[in-house]
């Protein structure tokens, strides 16, 4: 089966002139469809940079990065925007639109799909919010929700469009332990239901258990790619 | 079409989320609309009234001394010049028009004040004014005149007095009778107007002889080609006179005030100030909307929303503000035009073409604010979101 992500010899630099510095070195990584991978490593090791490259948010400079079989090295802006629509992003901050209700925020992920009618978007968003436990809070504005509830809305928004891949960067970092664990298992459960791959960056040891595989980075290199020992 | 609708719905939701902010943005646009309307209103009113004397004179072709710049300060034109025009086969008739200033005594307060007086043969029909034709016969009598009821009130409540039958007034130290009323309106050069026969004119304005007229009105045969007759008269008459169509005459009168009095610039300046104030207010609102929501906009970009979609959101907000602010601005201006017309006796008219023009300006103002504010969208980089 074709991997969801296939990376070969990926390198990346930041800065210009004298300040130009290599951040990622010769990375190789493959993630299968439906596979759940956790990326760990010390701060500054390049995890976020790797995630933004995979998410087609940055242009690939060196090496090959194939996303759903499409080469991202040299891809046009339009191609990258189209590919992003197949990815669900979950950020450290929820980044919900403050002037939209929970349901309207989730619907934003569906409005990009011209095949969906307004009523279908509404129903899908309603069902998704019920699945993340917010069936009673559909019309609440983000300011009326707790931190954990807001992050669950963000999870619903990332997953409602049935993405092939979920990219999450420290999604539990702004939450307390219990809430963080709830949100992480929610992401796992919903992604498994849909057969979506997950690449999730975290420092939080309590949520490593959701992974099929843990990949560790250090100084821009992958140092240890092992099956999850807890399995 | 669908993305545009969804983008404008998003814009609407963002705008209406904070009603007080929306209200202040709308107030800014209302204010800008109002300023622009008032400036244009006064501009048009002043120019309309500045040309009112010229517009009061009928005639297919106007003969005017080359030394005269405006009807309010004429150098006389020899009557013989005008009579020469009769030589043209298409000219049926010519009428000398006399213009002058005389002293009017307010019959209630006895305060004296200068007033414009127009004189011409009452049977010539040269004055294009309401009320004149009915009074033609009476103007043939000695020391009779018509009073412009749109004159400033300083001349006294002449309309009321005439209705009561108190028609005697003192003009140029002569006892005269107001035998009727007409409508012309105050102008730059005259706070009020009188109209009388050529004979009575010379009784009032003693230092002028009938040989020197101010404006010559030339009437042509029905169906005559005005341009051709004009060209022939230009040939025929010496260079010390200008031969103009009536429209050219009005335009030259307007141009005199626009250029020599720098009035056009003053109003342009006012319109510009209104638009700048509106621009700044709308820009502030749109800019802070973008700046305060950069991470949300970046998130939308990460989700696959295009830059064009987000541009459409900001522009929709701009255009909604334009409409929301313009409509109350229009209503408010309508009311203020009425108030101003009463206070200034200027013909303040809010015509549909003016409303359309102001809407275009306000629309452009809001679009420009949007265009500047969206530059901030470039800072919404989804790669910096993680
Ligand atoms: N936009 C950027 N410009 C310049 N340097 C950057 C930028 N983003 C990250 N870096 C640098 O790249 C390195 C890796 O950062 P990052 O990918 O955020 O690591 P991690 O997510 O593992 O903490 C760090 O040294 C960081 O300072
Ligand atoms: Mg990071």
Coordinates of C-alpha atoms and ligand atoms in Angstrom, one line a residue:
Chain A
X1 CA 0.0 0.0 0.0
X2 CA 1.2 3.5 -0.8
X3 CA 2.4 5.3 2.4
X4 CA 0.5 8.5 3.5
X5 CA 3.9 10.2 3.9
X6 CA 7.2 9.2 2.4
X7 CA 10.2 11.3 3.1
X8 CA 13.7 10.8 1.7
X9 CA 16.8 12.9 2.3
X10 CA 14.8 15.9 3.6
X11 CA 16.9 18.9 4.6
X12 CA 15.8 22.4 5.6
X13 CA 17.5 25.7 6.3
X14 CA 16.4 28.9 8.0
X15 CA 17.8 32.4 7.7
X16 CA 19.7 34.2 5.0
X17 CA 23.4 34.9 4.3
X18 CA 25.6 34.5 7.4
X19 CA 22.6 33.6 9.5
X20 CA 21.7 30.7 7.3
X21 CA 21.5 27.6 9.4
X22 CA 20.6 24.0 8.6
X23 CA 17.7 22.8 10.8
X24 CA 16.8 19.5 9.4
X25 CA 19.4 16.9 8.1
X26 CA 18.8 14.1 5.7
X27 CA 15.6 12.8 7.2
X28 CA 14.0 9.6 6.1
X29 CA 10.5 8.7 7.3
X30 CA 7.5 6.8 6.1
X31 CA 4.0 6.8 7.7
X32 CA 1.4 4.3 6.5
X33 CA -2.2 5.1 6.1
X34 CA -4.0 4.8 9.4
X35 CA -0.7 4.7 11.3
X36 CA -0.4 6.8 14.5
X37 CA 3.0 8.2 15.0
X38 CA 4.2 10.4 17.9
X39 CA 7.2 12.6 17.3
X40 CA 9.2 13.5 20.4
X41 CA 12.5 15.2 21.1
X42 CA 13.9 18.2 22.9
X43 CA 12.8 21.7 22.2
X44 CA 14.5 23.2 19.1
X45 CA 15.2 19.8 17.5
X46 CA 13.1 20.6 14.5
X47 CA 9.8 18.8 15.1
X48 CA 7.6 21.7 14.3
X49 CA 9.6 22.5 11.2
X50 CA 9.2 18.9 10.0
X51 CA 5.4 19.1 10.7
X52 CA 5.0 22.3 8.7
X53 CA 6.9 20.8 5.8
X54 CA 4.6 17.7 5.8
X55 CA 1.6 19.9 6.2
X56 CA 2.5 21.7 2.9
X57 CA 2.8 24.9 4.9
X58 CA 6.4 25.5 3.8
X59 CA 8.2 24.9 0.6
X60 CA 10.5 21.8 0.5
X61 CA 14.1 22.9 -0.2
X62 CA 16.0 19.6 -0.3
X63 CA 15.1 16.0 -0.7
X64 CA 11.8 14.4 -1.4
X65 CA 8.6 14.6 0.5
X66 CA 5.6 12.7 -1.0
X67 CA 2.2 13.3 0.6
X68 CA -0.5 10.9 -0.5
X69 CA 1.8 10.1 -3.4
X70 CA 2.2 13.7 -4.5
X71 CA 5.7 15.1 -4.5
X72 CA 5.8 18.4 -2.5
X73 CA 9.3 19.4 -3.6
X74 CA 8.7 22.0 -6.3
X75 CA 4.9 21.8 -5.9
X76 CA 3.0 25.0 -6.7
X77 CA 1.2 27.1 -4.1
X78 CA -2.2 25.9 -5.5
X79 CA -1.1 22.3 -5.3
X80 CA -0.1 22.8 -1.7
X81 CA -3.3 24.5 -0.8
X82 CA -5.3 21.7 -2.4
X83 CA -3.3 19.1 -0.4
X84 CA -3.9 21.0 2.8
X85 CA -7.5 20.3 2.5
X86 CA -6.9 16.6 3.0
X87 CA -5.1 17.3 6.3
X88 CA -6.6 18.1 9.7
X89 CA -4.5 20.5 11.7
X90 CA -4.6 20.7 15.5
X91 CA -2.4 23.5 17.0
X92 CA -1.2 24.1 20.5
X93 CA -3.7 27.0 20.7
X94 CA -7.2 26.2 19.6
X95 CA -7.3 29.2 17.1
X96 CA -11.0 29.1 16.9
X97 CA -12.7 32.1 15.3
X98 CA -14.0 34.0 18.3
X99 CA -17.0 35.4 16.5
X100 CA -18.3 32.0 15.4
X101 CA -20.1 29.4 17.5
X102 CA -18.6 26.0 18.1
X103 CA -20.7 24.6 15.3
X104 CA -19.9 27.4 12.9
X105 CA -16.2 26.9 13.6
X106 CA -16.5 23.2 12.8
X107 CA -18.5 24.1 9.6
X108 CA -15.6 26.2 8.4
X109 CA -13.7 23.0 7.7
X110 CA -16.6 21.9 5.5
X111 CA -17.2 25.1 3.6
X112 CA -14.2 24.3 1.4
X113 CA -16.1 21.3 -0.1
X114 CA -18.4 22.6 -2.8
X115 CA -20.2 19.3 -2.9
X116 CA -21.8 19.8 0.5
X117 CA -25.1 21.5 1.1
X118 CA -25.5 23.9 4.0
X119 CA -27.8 21.4 5.8
X120 CA -25.2 18.6 5.3
X121 CA -22.5 20.8 6.7
X122 CA -24.7 21.6 9.7
X123 CA -25.5 17.9 10.3
X124 CA -21.9 16.7 10.0
X125 CA -20.7 19.5 12.4
X126 CA -23.5 18.6 14.9
X127 CA -22.6 14.9 14.8
X128 CA -18.9 15.6 15.1
X129 CA -19.4 18.0 18.1
X130 CA -21.5 15.3 19.8
X131 CA -18.7 12.8 19.3
X132 CA -16.3 15.1 21.1
X133 CA -18.8 15.5 23.9
X134 CA -20.0 19.0 23.1
X135 CA -23.5 18.1 21.8
X136 CA -25.0 20.5 24.3
X137 CA -22.7 23.4 23.4
X138 CA -23.2 23.7 19.7
X139 CA -24.1 27.4 19.8
X140 CA -21.7 28.5 22.4
X141 CA -19.0 31.0 21.4
X142 CA -15.4 30.0 22.2
X143 CA -15.3 32.6 25.0
X144 CA -18.0 30.6 26.8
X145 CA -16.1 27.3 26.6
X146 CA -13.3 26.0 28.9
X147 CA -9.8 25.4 27.5
X148 CA -10.4 21.7 27.1
X149 CA -13.8 22.3 25.4
X150 CA -12.2 24.7 23.0
X151 CA -9.5 22.2 22.1
X152 CA -12.2 19.6 21.6
X153 CA -13.9 21.9 19.1
X154 CA -10.6 22.3 17.4
X155 CA -10.3 18.5 17.2
X156 CA -13.8 18.3 15.8
X157 CA -12.9 20.9 13.2
X158 CA -9.7 19.0 12.2
X159 CA -11.5 15.7 11.8
X160 CA -15.0 16.6 10.5
X161 CA -13.8 16.7 6.9
X162 CA -12.5 13.1 7.1
X163 CA -8.9 14.0 6.5
X164 CA -6.4 11.4 5.4
X165 CA -3.8 12.8 7.8
X166 CA -4.0 14.6 11.1
X167 CA -1.1 16.8 12.1
X168 CA -1.0 17.9 15.7
X169 CA 1.7 19.9 17.4
X170 CA 1.6 19.7 21.2
X171 CA -2.2 19.7 21.2
X172 CA -2.3 19.1 24.9
X173 CA 0.4 21.5 26.0
X174 CA -2.0 24.2 27.1
X175 CA -4.3 21.8 29.0
X176 CA -4.1 20.2 32.4
X177 CA -3.1 16.5 32.6
X178 CA -6.5 15.0 32.8
X179 CA -8.0 17.1 30.1
X180 CA -4.9 16.7 27.9
X181 CA -5.2 12.9 28.1
X182 CA -8.9 13.1 27.2
X183 CA -8.2 15.2 24.2
X184 CA -5.3 12.9 23.1
X185 CA -7.5 9.8 23.3
X186 CA -10.2 11.6 21.5
X187 CA -7.9 12.4 18.6
X188 CA -6.8 8.8 18.5
X189 CA -10.3 7.3 18.6
X190 CA -11.7 9.6 15.9
X191 CA -8.7 9.1 13.6
X192 CA -8.8 5.3 14.0
X193 CA -12.6 5.4 13.2
X194 CA -11.8 7.2 9.9
X195 CA -8.6 5.4 9.1
X196 CA -6.6 8.7 9.2
X197 CA -2.9 8.7 9.9
X198 CA -1.7 10.8 12.7
X199 CA 1.6 12.6 13.2
X200 CA 1.5 14.1 16.7
X201 CA 4.3 16.1 18.4
X202 CA 4.3 15.9 22.1
X203 CA 6.5 16.2 25.2
X204 CA 3.8 14.7 27.4
X205 CA 4.8 11.1 28.4
X206 CA 1.3 10.2 29.4
X207 CA 0.0 10.3 25.9
X208 CA 2.7 8.3 24.3
X209 CA 0.4 5.2 24.8
X210 CA -1.9 6.2 21.9
X211 CA 0.9 5.7 19.3
X212 CA 1.7 2.8 17.0
X213 CA 5.2 4.1 16.7
X214 CA 7.4 6.8 18.4
X215 CA 9.9 8.7 16.4
X216 CA 12.5 10.8 18.3
X217 CA 14.4 13.7 16.9
X218 CA 17.5 15.5 18.1
X219 CA 19.3 18.4 16.5
X220 CA 17.5 18.0 13.3
X221 CA 18.0 14.3 12.9
X222 CA 15.9 11.3 13.5
X223 CA 17.7 9.4 16.2
X224 CA 15.4 6.6 17.1
X225 CA 12.5 5.2 15.2
X226 CA 11.1 2.3 17.2
X227 CA 7.8 0.4 17.5
X228 CA 6.0 1.7 20.6
X229 CA 7.5 -0.3 23.4
X230 CA 4.3 -0.1 25.4
X231 CA 2.4 -2.0 22.8
Chain B
X1 CA -20.4 32.5 -6.6
X2 CA -20.6 30.3 -3.5
X3 CA -17.3 31.1 -2.0
X4 CA -18.1 34.8 -2.4
X5 CA -21.4 34.3 -0.5
X6 CA -19.6 32.3 2.2
X7 CA -16.9 34.9 2.5
X8 CA -19.4 37.7 2.8
X9 CA -21.3 35.7 5.4
X10 CA -18.1 35.3 7.4
X11 CA -17.5 39.0 7.0
X12 CA -20.9 39.8 8.3
X13 CA -20.5 37.5 11.3
X14 CA -17.2 39.1 12.1
X15 CA -18.6 42.6 11.8
X16 CA -21.7 42.0 13.8
X17 CA -19.9 40.1 16.6
X18 CA -19.0 43.3 18.4
X19 CA -22.0 45.7 17.9
X20 CA -20.3 48.7 19.5
X21 CA -17.3 48.5 17.2
X22 CA -19.6 48.1 14.3
X23 CA -21.5 51.1 15.4
X24 CA -18.4 53.2 15.6
X25 CA -17.2 52.1 12.2
X26 CA -20.6 52.8 10.8
X27 CA -20.7 56.2 12.5
X28 CA -17.4 57.0 10.8
X29 CA -18.8 56.2 7.4
X30 CA -22.0 58.2 8.2
X31 CA -19.9 61.1 9.1
X32 CA -17.8 60.9 6.0
X33 CA -20.9 60.6 3.8
X34 CA -22.4 63.6 5.6
X35 CA -19.3 65.7 5.1
X36 CA -19.1 64.8 1.4
X37 CA -22.8 65.4 0.8
X38 CA -22.8 68.8 2.5
X39 CA -19.7 70.0 0.7
X40 CA -21.1 68.9 -2.7
X41 CA -24.5 70.3 -1.7
X42 CA -23.1 73.7 -0.9
X43 CA -20.8 73.6 -4.0
X44 CA -23.7 72.9 -6.3
X45 CA -26.0 75.3 -4.6
X46 CA -23.5 78.1 -4.8
X47 CA -22.8 77.5 -8.4
X48 CA -26.4 77.1 -9.3
X49 CA -27.1 80.4 -7.6
X50 CA -24.0 82.1 -9.0
X51 CA -25.4 81.3 -12.4
X52 CA -29.0 82.2 -11.6
X53 CA -28.9 85.5 -13.3
X54 CA -27.5 84.0 -16.4
X55 CA -30.0 81.2 -16.3
X56 CA -32.8 83.6 -15.9
X57 CA -32.2 85.0 -19.4
X58 CA -33.7 83.2 -22.3
X59 CA -32.4 83.5 -25.8
X60 CA -30.8 81.1 -28.4
X61 CA -27.7 83.1 -28.6
X62 CA -26.3 85.6 -26.1
X63 CA -24.2 88.6 -27.0
X64 CA -21.9 89.8 -24.3
X65 CA -19.2 92.4 -24.1
X66 CA -15.7 90.9 -24.3
X67 CA -14.7 93.1 -21.4
X68 CA -17.4 91.6 -19.2
X69 CA -16.4 88.6 -17.1
X70 CA -19.6 88.1 -15.3
X71 CA -23.2 89.4 -15.3
X72 CA -22.6 90.8 -11.8
X73 CA -19.9 93.2 -13.2
X74 CA -20.6 94.1 -16.8
X75 CA -19.0 96.6 -19.1
X76 CA -21.8 97.9 -21.3
X77 CA -22.4 96.7 -24.8
X78 CA -23.5 99.3 -27.4
X79 CA -27.1 98.7 -28.4
X80 CA -26.0 99.0 -32.1
X81 CA -24.0 95.8 -31.8
X82 CA -27.0 93.8 -30.9
X83 CA -29.1 95.4 -33.7
X84 CA -26.4 94.3 -36.2
X85 CA -27.4 90.7 -35.4
X86 CA -30.8 91.3 -37.0
X87 CA -29.0 91.3 -40.3
X88 CA -28.7 87.5 -40.1
X89 CA -31.6 85.8 -42.0
X90 CA -32.2 83.3 -39.2
X91 CA -32.4 85.9 -36.4
X92 CA -36.0 86.8 -35.7
X93 CA -35.6 89.1 -32.8
X94 CA -33.2 90.6 -30.3
X95 CA -33.8 91.8 -26.8
X96 CA -31.5 94.1 -24.7
X97 CA -31.2 93.1 -21.1
X98 CA -30.1 95.6 -18.5
X99 CA -28.6 94.6 -15.2
X100 CA -27.8 96.9 -12.3
X101 CA -27.6 97.4 -8.5
X102 CA -29.9 99.8 -6.7
X103 CA -30.6 100.6 -3.1
X104 CA -33.7 99.0 -1.6
X105 CA -35.2 100.3 1.6
X106 CA -36.7 97.7 3.9
X107 CA -40.3 98.9 4.3
X108 CA -40.4 97.5 7.9
X109 CA -37.0 98.6 9.3
X110 CA -36.0 101.3 6.9
X111 CA -32.6 99.7 6.5
X112 CA -31.1 100.2 3.1
X113 CA -29.5 97.4 1.2
X114 CA -28.2 96.9 -2.3
X115 CA -30.3 94.7 -4.6
X116 CA -29.9 93.5 -8.2
X117 CA -32.4 94.7 -10.7
X118 CA -33.0 93.2 -14.1
X119 CA -34.7 95.1 -16.8
X120 CA -36.0 94.2 -20.3
X121 CA -39.0 94.8 -22.5
X122 CA -41.9 93.0 -20.7
X123 CA -43.3 91.6 -23.9
X124 CA -40.0 90.1 -25.1
X125 CA -40.4 87.0 -22.8
X126 CA -36.7 87.1 -22.3
X127 CA -36.9 86.2 -18.6
X128 CA -37.3 82.5 -18.0
X129 CA -39.0 82.9 -14.6
X130 CA -42.2 81.9 -12.9
X131 CA -44.7 84.7 -12.5
X132 CA -43.3 87.0 -15.1
X133 CA -45.6 86.6 -18.0
X134 CA -48.8 87.3 -15.9
X135 CA -47.3 90.6 -14.8
X136 CA -46.0 91.8 -18.2
X137 CA -48.9 94.2 -18.6
X138 CA -48.5 95.8 -15.2
X139 CA -44.8 96.3 -15.7
X140 CA -45.7 98.7 -18.5
X141 CA -46.9 101.2 -15.9
X142 CA -44.6 103.7 -14.4
X143 CA -42.5 102.7 -11.4
X144 CA -43.7 99.1 -11.1
X145 CA -41.5 96.1 -10.4
X146 CA -41.5 92.4 -9.4
X147 CA -39.8 91.2 -6.3
X148 CA -37.9 87.9 -6.0
X149 CA -39.5 86.0 -3.1
X150 CA -36.3 84.0 -2.8
X151 CA -34.3 87.1 -1.9
X152 CA -32.8 87.1 1.6
X153 CA -35.1 88.1 4.4
X154 CA -33.2 91.3 5.1
X155 CA -35.3 93.0 2.4
X156 CA -38.4 92.6 4.5
X157 CA -41.4 90.3 4.4
X158 CA -42.4 91.5 0.9
X159 CA -44.4 88.4 0.0
X160 CA -46.6 88.8 3.1
X161 CA -47.0 92.6 2.5
X162 CA -47.9 92.1 -1.1
X163 CA -50.6 89.6 -0.1
X164 CA -52.0 92.2 2.3
X165 CA -52.0 94.8 -0.4
X166 CA -49.1 96.8 1.0
X167 CA -47.2 97.1 -2.2
X168 CA -45.4 100.4 -2.0
X169 CA -41.6 100.3 -1.5
X170 CA -38.8 102.7 -1.9
X171 CA -36.1 101.8 -4.4
X172 CA -33.3 104.1 -5.5
X173 CA -35.1 106.9 -3.6
X174 CA -38.2 106.4 -5.8
X175 CA -41.6 105.3 -4.6
X176 CA -42.4 102.2 -6.5
X177 CA -45.0 99.5 -6.5
X178 CA -44.4 95.7 -6.2
X179 CA -46.9 94.4 -8.7
X180 CA -45.9 90.7 -8.5
X181 CA -43.5 88.1 -7.3
X182 CA -41.1 85.8 -9.0
X183 CA -38.5 83.2 -8.0
X184 CA -34.9 83.4 -8.8
X185 CA -32.8 83.2 -5.6
X186 CA -29.9 84.9 -3.9
X187 CA -26.5 84.5 -5.5
X188 CA -22.9 85.4 -4.8
X189 CA -23.4 88.8 -6.4
X190 CA -26.9 89.6 -5.2
X191 CA -28.7 89.0 -2.0
X192 CA -32.0 89.7 -3.8
X193 CA -33.5 90.5 -7.2
X194 CA -35.9 92.9 -8.7
X195 CA -37.3 92.6 -12.2
X196 CA -38.8 95.4 -14.2
X197 CA -39.3 96.8 -17.7
X198 CA -36.5 98.5 -19.6
X199 CA -38.2 101.8 -19.2
X200 CA -38.6 101.5 -15.5
X201 CA -35.0 100.2 -15.2
X202 CA -33.7 103.5 -16.5
X203 CA -35.8 105.4 -14.1
X204 CA -34.2 103.5 -11.3
X205 CA -30.6 103.4 -12.6
X206 CA -30.1 107.0 -13.6
X207 CA -26.4 106.7 -14.7
X208 CA -27.2 104.3 -17.5
X209 CA -28.5 105.1 -20.9
X210 CA -30.6 102.7 -23.0
X211 CA -27.8 102.8 -25.5
X212 CA -25.6 100.7 -23.3
X213 CA -27.0 97.3 -22.5
X214 CA -25.5 94.4 -20.5
X215 CA -26.7 91.2 -22.1
X216 CA -28.1 90.9 -25.6
X217 CA -30.5 88.0 -26.1
X218 CA -30.8 86.8 -29.7
X219 CA -33.8 84.7 -30.8
X220 CA -33.7 82.5 -33.9
X221 CA -36.2 81.1 -36.3
X222 CA -37.6 77.7 -35.3
X223 CA -35.3 75.0 -36.7
X224 CA -32.3 77.3 -37.3
X225 CA -28.9 75.7 -36.7
X226 CA -27.7 77.6 -33.6
X227 CA -24.0 76.7 -34.2
X228 CA -24.1 78.0 -37.7
X229 CA -25.8 81.2 -36.8
X230 CA -23.3 81.6 -33.9
X231 CA -20.5 81.3 -36.4
X232 CA -22.0 83.8 -38.8
X233 CA -22.6 86.3 -36.0
X234 CA -19.0 85.9 -34.8
X235 CA -18.0 86.9 -38.3
X236 CA -20.5 89.7 -38.5
X237 CA -19.9 91.4 -35.2
X238 CA -16.7 93.1 -34.2
X239 CA -14.2 91.5 -31.9
X240 CA -15.3 93.5 -28.8
X241 CA -18.3 91.2 -28.3
X242 CA -18.6 87.5 -27.5
X243 CA -21.3 85.5 -29.3
X244 CA -22.2 82.5 -27.1
X245 CA -24.9 79.8 -27.0
X246 CA -27.0 80.0 -23.9
X247 CA -25.2 77.0 -22.5
X248 CA -21.8 78.6 -23.1
X249 CA -23.0 81.7 -21.5
X250 CA -24.0 79.8 -18.3
X251 CA -20.8 77.8 -18.4
X252 CA -18.7 81.0 -18.6
X253 CA -20.5 82.5 -15.7
X254 CA -19.9 79.3 -13.7
X255 CA -16.2 79.2 -14.7
X256 CA -15.8 82.8 -13.6
X257 CA -16.8 81.9 -10.0
X258 CA -15.0 78.6 -10.0
X259 CA -11.7 80.1 -11.1
X260 CA -11.6 83.6 -9.8
X261 CA -13.0 82.8 -6.4
X262 CA -11.1 79.5 -5.7
X263 CA -14.4 78.2 -4.5
X264 CA -14.1 75.0 -6.4
X265 CA -10.9 74.2 -4.6
X266 CA -12.3 74.9 -1.1
X267 CA -15.1 72.4 -1.7
X268 CA -12.8 69.8 -3.2
X269 CA -10.7 70.2 -0.1
X270 CA -13.8 69.6 2.1
X271 CA -14.8 66.5 0.1
X272 CA -11.2 65.2 0.4
X273 CA -11.2 65.8 4.2
X274 CA -14.4 63.9 4.6
X275 CA -13.1 61.0 2.6
X276 CA -9.8 60.9 4.5
X277 CA -11.6 60.9 7.9
X278 CA -13.8 58.0 6.7
X279 CA -10.8 56.2 5.2
X280 CA -8.9 56.3 8.5
X281 CA -11.8 55.2 10.6
X282 CA -12.7 52.3 8.3
X283 CA -9.0 51.3 8.0
X284 CA -8.6 51.3 11.7
X285 CA -11.5 48.9 12.1
X286 CA -10.5 46.6 9.3
X287 CA -6.9 46.6 10.3
X288 CA -7.6 45.7 13.9
X289 CA -10.0 43.0 12.7
X290 CA -7.2 41.4 10.7
X291 CA -4.4 42.1 13.2
X292 CA -6.3 40.8 16.2
X293 CA -7.2 37.6 14.3
X294 CA -4.0 36.9 12.5
X295 CA -3.7 33.4 14.0
X296 CA -7.3 32.6 13.1
X297 CA -6.7 33.8 9.6
X298 CA -3.5 31.7 9.4
X299 CA -5.4 28.7 10.7
X300 CA -7.9 29.2 7.8
X301 CA -5.0 29.3 5.4
X302 CA -3.6 26.1 6.9
X303 CA -7.0 24.5 6.4
X304 CA -6.8 25.2 2.7
X305 CA -8.5 28.6 2.4
X306 CA -6.9 30.7 -0.3
X307 CA -5.6 34.2 0.0
X308 CA -8.3 35.4 -2.3
X309 CA -11.0 34.0 0.0
X310 CA -9.6 36.0 2.9
X311 CA -9.3 39.1 0.7
X312 CA -12.9 38.6 -0.1
X313 CA -13.7 38.6 3.6
X314 CA -12.0 41.8 4.3
X315 CA -13.4 43.5 1.2
X316 CA -16.9 42.4 2.0
X317 CA -16.5 44.0 5.4
X318 CA -15.4 47.2 3.8
X319 CA -18.3 47.2 1.4
X320 CA -20.8 46.4 4.1
X321 CA -19.5 49.3 6.1
X322 CA -19.9 51.5 3.0
X323 CA -23.6 50.5 2.6
X324 CA -24.4 50.6 6.3
X325 CA -22.8 54.0 6.7
X326 CA -24.0 55.5 3.4
X327 CA -27.8 54.9 3.9
X328 CA -28.1 56.8 7.2
X329 CA -25.7 59.3 5.9
X330 CA -28.0 59.9 2.9
X331 CA -31.1 60.2 5.2
X332 CA -29.3 62.6 7.5
X333 CA -27.9 64.7 4.7
X334 CA -31.4 64.9 3.1
X335 CA -32.6 66.4 6.3
X336 CA -29.6 68.8 6.7
X337 CA -30.0 69.9 3.1
X338 CA -33.5 71.2 4.0
X339 CA -32.3 72.9 7.1
X340 CA -29.4 74.5 5.2
X341 CA -31.6 75.7 2.4
X342 CA -33.8 77.5 4.9
X343 CA -30.8 79.0 6.7
X344 CA -28.9 80.2 3.6
X345 CA -31.6 80.7 1.0
X346 CA -29.4 78.7 -1.3
X347 CA -31.0 76.1 -3.6
X348 CA -29.7 72.9 -1.7
X349 CA -30.8 70.0 -3.8
X350 CA -30.0 66.4 -3.1
X351 CA -30.4 65.0 -6.6
X352 CA -30.2 61.2 -7.4
X353 CA -27.0 61.7 -9.5
X354 CA -25.4 63.4 -6.5
X355 CA -26.4 60.5 -4.2
X356 CA -25.0 58.0 -6.7
X357 CA -21.8 59.9 -7.0
X358 CA -21.4 60.1 -3.2
X359 CA -22.1 56.4 -2.9
X360 CA -19.4 55.8 -5.4
X361 CA -16.9 57.9 -3.4
X362 CA -17.8 56.2 -0.1
X363 CA -17.6 52.8 -1.8
X364 CA -14.2 53.7 -3.2
X365 CA -13.1 55.0 0.2
X366 CA -14.1 51.8 2.0
X367 CA -12.5 49.7 -0.7
X368 CA -9.3 51.6 -0.4
X369 CA -9.3 51.1 3.4
X370 CA -9.8 47.4 2.8
X371 CA -7.0 47.3 0.2
X372 CA -4.6 48.8 2.7
X373 CA -5.8 46.7 5.6
X374 CA -5.5 43.4 3.7
X375 CA -1.7 44.0 3.4
X376 CA -1.6 42.9 7.0
X377 CA -3.0 39.5 5.9
X378 CA 0.4 38.7 4.5
X379 CA 1.6 38.4 8.1
X380 CA -0.8 35.5 8.6
X381 CA 1.6 32.8 7.8
X382 CA 0.2 29.3 8.6
X383 CA 3.8 27.9 8.8
X384 CA 4.3 30.1 11.9
X385 CA 1.2 28.7 13.6
X386 CA 2.7 25.7 15.3
Ligands
LIG1 N1 10.8 30.7 11.1 C1 12.0 30.4 11.6 N2 13.1 31.1 11.3 C2 14.3 30.8 11.7 N3 14.6 29.8 12.6 C3 13.6 29.1 13.0 C4 12.2 29.3 12.5 N4 11.4 28.4 13.0 C5 12.2 27.6 13.8 N5 13.5 28.0 13.7 C6 14.6 27.3 14.4 O1 14.7 26.0 14.0 C7 15.0 25.2 15.0 C8 14.0 24.1 15.1 O2 12.8 24.7 15.6 P1 11.4 23.9 15.7 O3 11.2 23.2 14.5 O4 10.4 24.8 16.2 O5 11.8 22.9 16.8 P2 10.8 22.1 17.9 O6 9.5 22.2 17.4 O7 11.4 20.7 17.9 O8 11.0 22.8 19.2 C9 15.2 26.0 16.3 O9 16.5 26.3 16.5 C10 14.4 27.3 15.9 O10 15.1 28.4 16.5
LIG2 MG1 7.7 23.0 18.3

